[in-house]
mmCIF file of C-alpha atoms and ligand atoms in Angstrom:
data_model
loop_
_atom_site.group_PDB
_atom_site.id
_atom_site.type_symbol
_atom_site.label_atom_id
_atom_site.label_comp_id
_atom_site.label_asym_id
_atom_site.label_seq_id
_atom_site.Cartn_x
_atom_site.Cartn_y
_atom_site.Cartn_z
ATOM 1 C CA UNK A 24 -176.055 125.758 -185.741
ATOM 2 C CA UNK A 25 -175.999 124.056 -189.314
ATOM 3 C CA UNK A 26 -178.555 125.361 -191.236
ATOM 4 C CA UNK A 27 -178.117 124.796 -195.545
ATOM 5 C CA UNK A 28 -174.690 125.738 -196.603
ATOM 6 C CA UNK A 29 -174.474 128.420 -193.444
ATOM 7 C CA UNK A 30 -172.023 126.625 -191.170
ATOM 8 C CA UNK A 31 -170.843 128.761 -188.140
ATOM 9 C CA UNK A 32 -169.663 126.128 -185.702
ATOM 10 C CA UNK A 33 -167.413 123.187 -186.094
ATOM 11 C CA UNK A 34 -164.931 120.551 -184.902
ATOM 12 C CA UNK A 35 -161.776 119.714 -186.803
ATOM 13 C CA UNK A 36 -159.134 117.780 -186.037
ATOM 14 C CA UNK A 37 -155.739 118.713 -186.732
ATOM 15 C CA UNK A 38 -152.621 116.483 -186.997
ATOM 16 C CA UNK A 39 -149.110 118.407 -187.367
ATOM 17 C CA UNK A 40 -146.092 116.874 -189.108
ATOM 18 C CA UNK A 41 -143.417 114.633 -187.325
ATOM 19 C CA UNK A 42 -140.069 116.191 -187.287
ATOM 20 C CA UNK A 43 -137.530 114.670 -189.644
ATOM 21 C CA UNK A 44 -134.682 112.189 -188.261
ATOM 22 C CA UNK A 45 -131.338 113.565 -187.360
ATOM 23 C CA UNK A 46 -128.794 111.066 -189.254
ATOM 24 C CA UNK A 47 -125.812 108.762 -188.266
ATOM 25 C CA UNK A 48 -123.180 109.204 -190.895
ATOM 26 C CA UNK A 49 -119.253 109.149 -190.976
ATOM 27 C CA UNK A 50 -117.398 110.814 -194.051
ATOM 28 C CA UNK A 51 -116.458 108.322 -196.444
ATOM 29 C CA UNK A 52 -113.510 109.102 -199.485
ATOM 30 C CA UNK A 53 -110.991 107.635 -200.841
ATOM 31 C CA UNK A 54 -107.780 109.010 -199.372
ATOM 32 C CA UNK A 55 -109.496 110.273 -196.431
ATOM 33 C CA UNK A 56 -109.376 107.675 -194.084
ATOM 34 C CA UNK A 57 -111.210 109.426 -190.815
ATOM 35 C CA UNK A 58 -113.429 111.665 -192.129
ATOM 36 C CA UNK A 59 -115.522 112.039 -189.153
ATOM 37 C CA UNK A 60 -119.125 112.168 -188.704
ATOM 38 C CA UNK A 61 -121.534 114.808 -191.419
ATOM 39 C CA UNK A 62 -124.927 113.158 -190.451
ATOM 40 C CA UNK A 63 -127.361 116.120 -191.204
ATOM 41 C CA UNK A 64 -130.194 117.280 -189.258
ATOM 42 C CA UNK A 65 -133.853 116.276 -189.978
ATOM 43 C CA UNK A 66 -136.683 118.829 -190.980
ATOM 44 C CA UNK A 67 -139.338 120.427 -189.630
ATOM 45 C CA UNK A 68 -142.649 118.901 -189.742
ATOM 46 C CA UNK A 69 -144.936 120.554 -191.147
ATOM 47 C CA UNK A 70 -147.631 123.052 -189.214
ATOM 48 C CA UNK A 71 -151.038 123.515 -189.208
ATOM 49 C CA UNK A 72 -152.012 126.940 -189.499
ATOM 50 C CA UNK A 73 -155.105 129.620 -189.961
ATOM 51 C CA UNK A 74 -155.585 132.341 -192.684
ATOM 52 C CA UNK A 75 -158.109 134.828 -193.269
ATOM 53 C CA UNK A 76 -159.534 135.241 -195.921
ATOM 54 C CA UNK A 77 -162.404 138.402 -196.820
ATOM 55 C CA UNK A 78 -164.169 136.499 -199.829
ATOM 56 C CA UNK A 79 -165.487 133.318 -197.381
ATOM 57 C CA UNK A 80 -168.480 133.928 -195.488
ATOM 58 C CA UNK A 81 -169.042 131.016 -193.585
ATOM 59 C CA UNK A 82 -166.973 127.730 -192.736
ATOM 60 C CA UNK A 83 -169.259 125.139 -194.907
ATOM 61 C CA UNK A 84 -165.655 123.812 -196.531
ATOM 62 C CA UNK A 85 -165.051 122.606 -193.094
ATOM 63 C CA UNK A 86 -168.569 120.464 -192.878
ATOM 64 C CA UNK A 87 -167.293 117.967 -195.486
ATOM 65 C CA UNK A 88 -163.884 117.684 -194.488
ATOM 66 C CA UNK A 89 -162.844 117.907 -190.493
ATOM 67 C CA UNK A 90 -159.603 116.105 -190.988
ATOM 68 C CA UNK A 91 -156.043 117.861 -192.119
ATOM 69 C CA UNK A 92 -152.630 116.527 -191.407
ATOM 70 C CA UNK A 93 -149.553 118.351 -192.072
ATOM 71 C CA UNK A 94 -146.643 116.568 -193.775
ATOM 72 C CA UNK A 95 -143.770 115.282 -192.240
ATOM 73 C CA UNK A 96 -139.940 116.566 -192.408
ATOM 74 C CA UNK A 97 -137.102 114.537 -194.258
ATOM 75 C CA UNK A 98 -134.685 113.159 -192.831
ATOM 76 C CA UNK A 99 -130.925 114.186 -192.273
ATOM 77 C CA UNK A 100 -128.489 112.268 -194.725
ATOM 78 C CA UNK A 101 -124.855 112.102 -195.137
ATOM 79 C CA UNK A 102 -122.882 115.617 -196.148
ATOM 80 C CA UNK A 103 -124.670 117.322 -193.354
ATOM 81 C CA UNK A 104 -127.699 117.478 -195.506
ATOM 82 C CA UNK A 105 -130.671 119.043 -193.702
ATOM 83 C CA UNK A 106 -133.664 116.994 -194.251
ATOM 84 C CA UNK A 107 -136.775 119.227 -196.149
ATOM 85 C CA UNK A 108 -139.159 120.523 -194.156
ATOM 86 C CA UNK A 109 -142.775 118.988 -193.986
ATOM 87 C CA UNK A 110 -145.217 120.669 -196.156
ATOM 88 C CA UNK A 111 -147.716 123.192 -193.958
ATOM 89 C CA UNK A 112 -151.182 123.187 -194.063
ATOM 90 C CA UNK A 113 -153.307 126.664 -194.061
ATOM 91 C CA UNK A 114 -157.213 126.325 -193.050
ATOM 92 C CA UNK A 115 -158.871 129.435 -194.913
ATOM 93 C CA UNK A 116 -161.317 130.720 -192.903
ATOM 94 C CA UNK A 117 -163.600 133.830 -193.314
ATOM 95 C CA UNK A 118 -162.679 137.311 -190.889
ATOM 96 C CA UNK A 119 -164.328 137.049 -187.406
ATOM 97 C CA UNK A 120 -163.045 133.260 -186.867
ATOM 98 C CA UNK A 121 -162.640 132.159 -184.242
ATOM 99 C CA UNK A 122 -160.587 129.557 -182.622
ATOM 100 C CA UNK A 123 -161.537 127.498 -179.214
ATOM 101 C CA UNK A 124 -160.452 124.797 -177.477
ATOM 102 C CA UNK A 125 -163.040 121.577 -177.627
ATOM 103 C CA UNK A 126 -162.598 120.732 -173.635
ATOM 104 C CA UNK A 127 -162.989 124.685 -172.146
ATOM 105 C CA UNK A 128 -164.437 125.905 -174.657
ATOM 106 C CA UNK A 129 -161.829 128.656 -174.208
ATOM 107 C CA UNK A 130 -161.134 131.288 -176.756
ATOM 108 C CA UNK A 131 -157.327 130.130 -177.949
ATOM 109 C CA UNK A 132 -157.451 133.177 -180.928
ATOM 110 C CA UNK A 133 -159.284 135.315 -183.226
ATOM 111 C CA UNK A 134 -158.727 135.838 -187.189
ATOM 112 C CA UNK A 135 -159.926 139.308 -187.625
ATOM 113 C CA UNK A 136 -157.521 140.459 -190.821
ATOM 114 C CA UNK A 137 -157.608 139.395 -194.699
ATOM 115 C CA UNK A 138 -154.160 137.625 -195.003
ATOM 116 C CA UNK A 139 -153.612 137.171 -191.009
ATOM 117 C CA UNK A 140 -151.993 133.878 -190.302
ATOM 118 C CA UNK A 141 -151.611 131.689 -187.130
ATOM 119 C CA UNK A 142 -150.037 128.496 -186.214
ATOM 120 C CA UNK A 143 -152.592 126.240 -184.383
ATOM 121 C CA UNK A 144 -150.652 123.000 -184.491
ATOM 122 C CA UNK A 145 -146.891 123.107 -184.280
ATOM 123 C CA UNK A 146 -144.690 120.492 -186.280
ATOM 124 C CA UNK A 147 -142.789 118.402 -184.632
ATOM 125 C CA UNK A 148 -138.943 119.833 -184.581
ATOM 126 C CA UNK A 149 -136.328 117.725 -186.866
ATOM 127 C CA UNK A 150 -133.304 116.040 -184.622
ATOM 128 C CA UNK A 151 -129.860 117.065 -184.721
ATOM 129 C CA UNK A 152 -127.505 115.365 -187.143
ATOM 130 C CA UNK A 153 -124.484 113.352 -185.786
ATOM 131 C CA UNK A 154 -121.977 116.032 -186.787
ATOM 132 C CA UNK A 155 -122.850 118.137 -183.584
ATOM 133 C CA UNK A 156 -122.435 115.916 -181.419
ATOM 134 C CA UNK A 157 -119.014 115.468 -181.814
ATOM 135 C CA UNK A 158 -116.532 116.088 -179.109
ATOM 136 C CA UNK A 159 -112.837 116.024 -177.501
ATOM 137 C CA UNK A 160 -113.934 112.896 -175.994
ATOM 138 C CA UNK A 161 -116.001 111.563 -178.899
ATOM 139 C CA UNK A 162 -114.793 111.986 -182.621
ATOM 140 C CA UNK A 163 -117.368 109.458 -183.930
ATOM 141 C CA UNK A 164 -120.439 109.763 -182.248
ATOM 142 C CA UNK A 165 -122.674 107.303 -183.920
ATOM 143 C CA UNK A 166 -126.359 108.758 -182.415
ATOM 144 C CA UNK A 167 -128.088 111.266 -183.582
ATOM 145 C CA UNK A 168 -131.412 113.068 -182.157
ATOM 146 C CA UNK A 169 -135.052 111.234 -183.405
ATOM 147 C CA UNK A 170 -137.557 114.181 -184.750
ATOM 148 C CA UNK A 171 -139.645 115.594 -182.381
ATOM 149 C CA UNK A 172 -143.534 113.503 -183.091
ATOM 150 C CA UNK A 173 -146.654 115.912 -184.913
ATOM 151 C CA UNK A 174 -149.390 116.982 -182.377
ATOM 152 C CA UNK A 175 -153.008 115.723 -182.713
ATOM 153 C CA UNK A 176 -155.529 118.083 -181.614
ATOM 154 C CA UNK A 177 -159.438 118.858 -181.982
ATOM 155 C CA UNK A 178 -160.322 122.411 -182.063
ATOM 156 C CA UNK A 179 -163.777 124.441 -182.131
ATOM 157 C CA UNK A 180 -164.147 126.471 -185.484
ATOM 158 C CA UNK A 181 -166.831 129.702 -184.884
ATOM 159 C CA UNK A 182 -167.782 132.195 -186.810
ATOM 160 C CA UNK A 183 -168.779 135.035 -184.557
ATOM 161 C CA UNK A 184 -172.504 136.502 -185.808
ATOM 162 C CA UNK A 185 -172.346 138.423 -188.509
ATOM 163 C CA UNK A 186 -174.119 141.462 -187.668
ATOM 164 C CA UNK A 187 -174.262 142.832 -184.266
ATOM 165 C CA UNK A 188 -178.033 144.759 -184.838
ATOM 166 C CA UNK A 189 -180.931 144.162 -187.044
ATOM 167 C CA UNK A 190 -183.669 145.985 -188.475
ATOM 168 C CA UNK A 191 -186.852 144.115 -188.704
ATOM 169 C CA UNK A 192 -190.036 145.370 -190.214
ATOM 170 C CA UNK A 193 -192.734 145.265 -193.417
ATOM 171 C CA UNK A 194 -191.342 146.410 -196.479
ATOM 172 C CA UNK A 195 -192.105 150.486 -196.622
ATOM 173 C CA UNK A 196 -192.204 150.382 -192.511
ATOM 174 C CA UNK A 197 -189.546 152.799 -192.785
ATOM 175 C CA UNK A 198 -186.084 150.601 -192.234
ATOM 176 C CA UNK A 199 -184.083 152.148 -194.586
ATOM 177 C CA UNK A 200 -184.880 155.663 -193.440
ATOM 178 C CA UNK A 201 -184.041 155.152 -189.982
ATOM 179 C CA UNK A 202 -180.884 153.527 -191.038
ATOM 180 C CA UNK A 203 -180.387 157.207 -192.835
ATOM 181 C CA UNK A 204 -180.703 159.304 -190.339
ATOM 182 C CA UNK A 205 -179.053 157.425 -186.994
ATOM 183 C CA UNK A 206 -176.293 156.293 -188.748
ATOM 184 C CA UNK A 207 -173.740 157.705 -191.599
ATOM 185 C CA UNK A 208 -174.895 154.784 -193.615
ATOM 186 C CA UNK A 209 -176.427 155.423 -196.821
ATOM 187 C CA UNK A 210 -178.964 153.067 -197.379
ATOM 188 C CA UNK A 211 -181.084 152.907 -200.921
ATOM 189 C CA UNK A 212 -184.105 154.864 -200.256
ATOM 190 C CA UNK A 213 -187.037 155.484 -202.344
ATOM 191 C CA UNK A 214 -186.777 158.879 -204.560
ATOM 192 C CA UNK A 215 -189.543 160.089 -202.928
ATOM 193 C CA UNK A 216 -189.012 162.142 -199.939
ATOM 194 C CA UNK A 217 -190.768 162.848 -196.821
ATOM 195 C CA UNK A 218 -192.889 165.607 -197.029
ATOM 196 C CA UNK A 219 -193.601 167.181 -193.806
HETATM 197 N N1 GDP B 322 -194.910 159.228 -192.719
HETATM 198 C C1 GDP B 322 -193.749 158.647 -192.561
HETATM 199 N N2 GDP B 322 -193.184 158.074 -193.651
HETATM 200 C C2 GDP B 322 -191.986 157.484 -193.483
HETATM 201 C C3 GDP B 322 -191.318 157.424 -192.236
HETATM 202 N N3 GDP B 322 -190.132 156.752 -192.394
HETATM 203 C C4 GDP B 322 -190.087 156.398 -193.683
HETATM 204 N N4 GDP B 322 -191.167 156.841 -194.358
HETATM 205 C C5 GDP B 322 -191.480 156.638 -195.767
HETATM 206 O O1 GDP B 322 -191.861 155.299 -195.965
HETATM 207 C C6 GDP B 322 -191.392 154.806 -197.214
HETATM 208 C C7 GDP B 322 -190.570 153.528 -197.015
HETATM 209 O O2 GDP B 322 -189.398 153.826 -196.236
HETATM 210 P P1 GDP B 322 -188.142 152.927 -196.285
HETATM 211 O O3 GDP B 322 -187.191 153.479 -195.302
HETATM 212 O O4 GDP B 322 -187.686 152.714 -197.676
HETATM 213 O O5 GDP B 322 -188.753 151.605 -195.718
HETATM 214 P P2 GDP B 322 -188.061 150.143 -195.733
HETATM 215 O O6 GDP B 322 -188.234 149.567 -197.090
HETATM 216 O O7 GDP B 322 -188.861 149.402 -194.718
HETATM 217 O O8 GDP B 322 -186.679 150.326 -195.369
HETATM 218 C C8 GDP B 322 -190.564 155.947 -197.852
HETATM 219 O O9 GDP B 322 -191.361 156.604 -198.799
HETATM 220 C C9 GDP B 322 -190.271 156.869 -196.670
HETATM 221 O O10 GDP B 322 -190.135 158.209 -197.076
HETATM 222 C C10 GDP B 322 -191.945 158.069 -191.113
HETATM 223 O O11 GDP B 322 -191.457 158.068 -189.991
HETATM 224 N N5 GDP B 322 -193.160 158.646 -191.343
HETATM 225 MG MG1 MG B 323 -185.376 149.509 -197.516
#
């Protein structure tokens, strides 16, 4: 269903971020001999998500480039520094997307609102610093959670047809007219009226 620069059906492939390491860190300072552990957690990876947008029409961006990854979360560091979250990535796509999955063929979602956004591809989630895993029983734990890995995924871009009736006819066979009177539309109509 490619036809010119009127795309309406696509595959993309999505890649998600990886979550950011939890780190291994004991408290270092002079004077303070046992400071205990302050590794900080890693960040979120980044998502992947869907926006609508009113001013695109069809999903010809998406012909020339099928790939987008997310970016990936920092890691933890000493001071129980949270690592930065991964940069997300928003796919603008044109009202009456919608989203299905490339095996069923299932409908997964629908963007039907200027502005509406929806994760498709959730980033990985960052791992817990060292610091909370400390215990009674353990005052130095020296492990800390890995991130949780990015998901890869191929999806099914459609744009649902853009009108659900057409008129078809000759120019002057009267299109505009009908339009007028079986609807509240106001179409342009000649100035001429019909004379009975
Ligand atoms: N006699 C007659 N004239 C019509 C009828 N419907 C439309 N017209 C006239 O035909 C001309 C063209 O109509 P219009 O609706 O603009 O046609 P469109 O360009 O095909 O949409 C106008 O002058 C209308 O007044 C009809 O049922 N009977
Ligand atoms: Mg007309």
């Amino acid at each position: 269903m490619t036809e010119g620069n009127f795309v309406d059906y696509v595959k993309v492939f999505l890649t998600s971020g990886n979550g950011g390491k939890g780190s291994v860190h004991l408290h270092r300072e002079k004077y303070i001999t046992k400071g205990g552990p302050d590794g900080g957690d890693g960040g979120r990876g980044g998502h992947v998500i869907l926006r609508g947008n009113q001013n695109l029409w069809t999903l010809v961006t998406f012909k020339y480039k099928k790939h987008f990854k997310a970016g990936h979360g920092g890691h933890g560091s000493k001071s129980r520094s949270s690592g930065a979250d991964g940069e997300d990535i928003y796919l603008d796509v044109p009202l009456g997307t919608i989203l299905r999955d490339t095996e069923s063929n299932e409908i997964i979602l629908e963007i039907t609102e200027h502005g509406e956004e929806k994760i498709i591809v959730e980033g990985g989630m960052g791992g817990r610093g060292n610091w909370h895993f400390k215990s009674p029983t353990n005052q130095t734990p020296r492990y800390a959670q890995p991130g949780v890995e990015g998901q890869e995924n191929a999806f099914i871009l459609e744009l649902k047809v853009l009108a659900d009736v057409g008129l078809v006819g000759f120019p002057n066979a009267g299109k505009s007219t009908l339009l007028s009177v079986i609807t509240s539309a106001k179409p342009k109509l000649p100035t001429m009226s019909l004379q009975p």
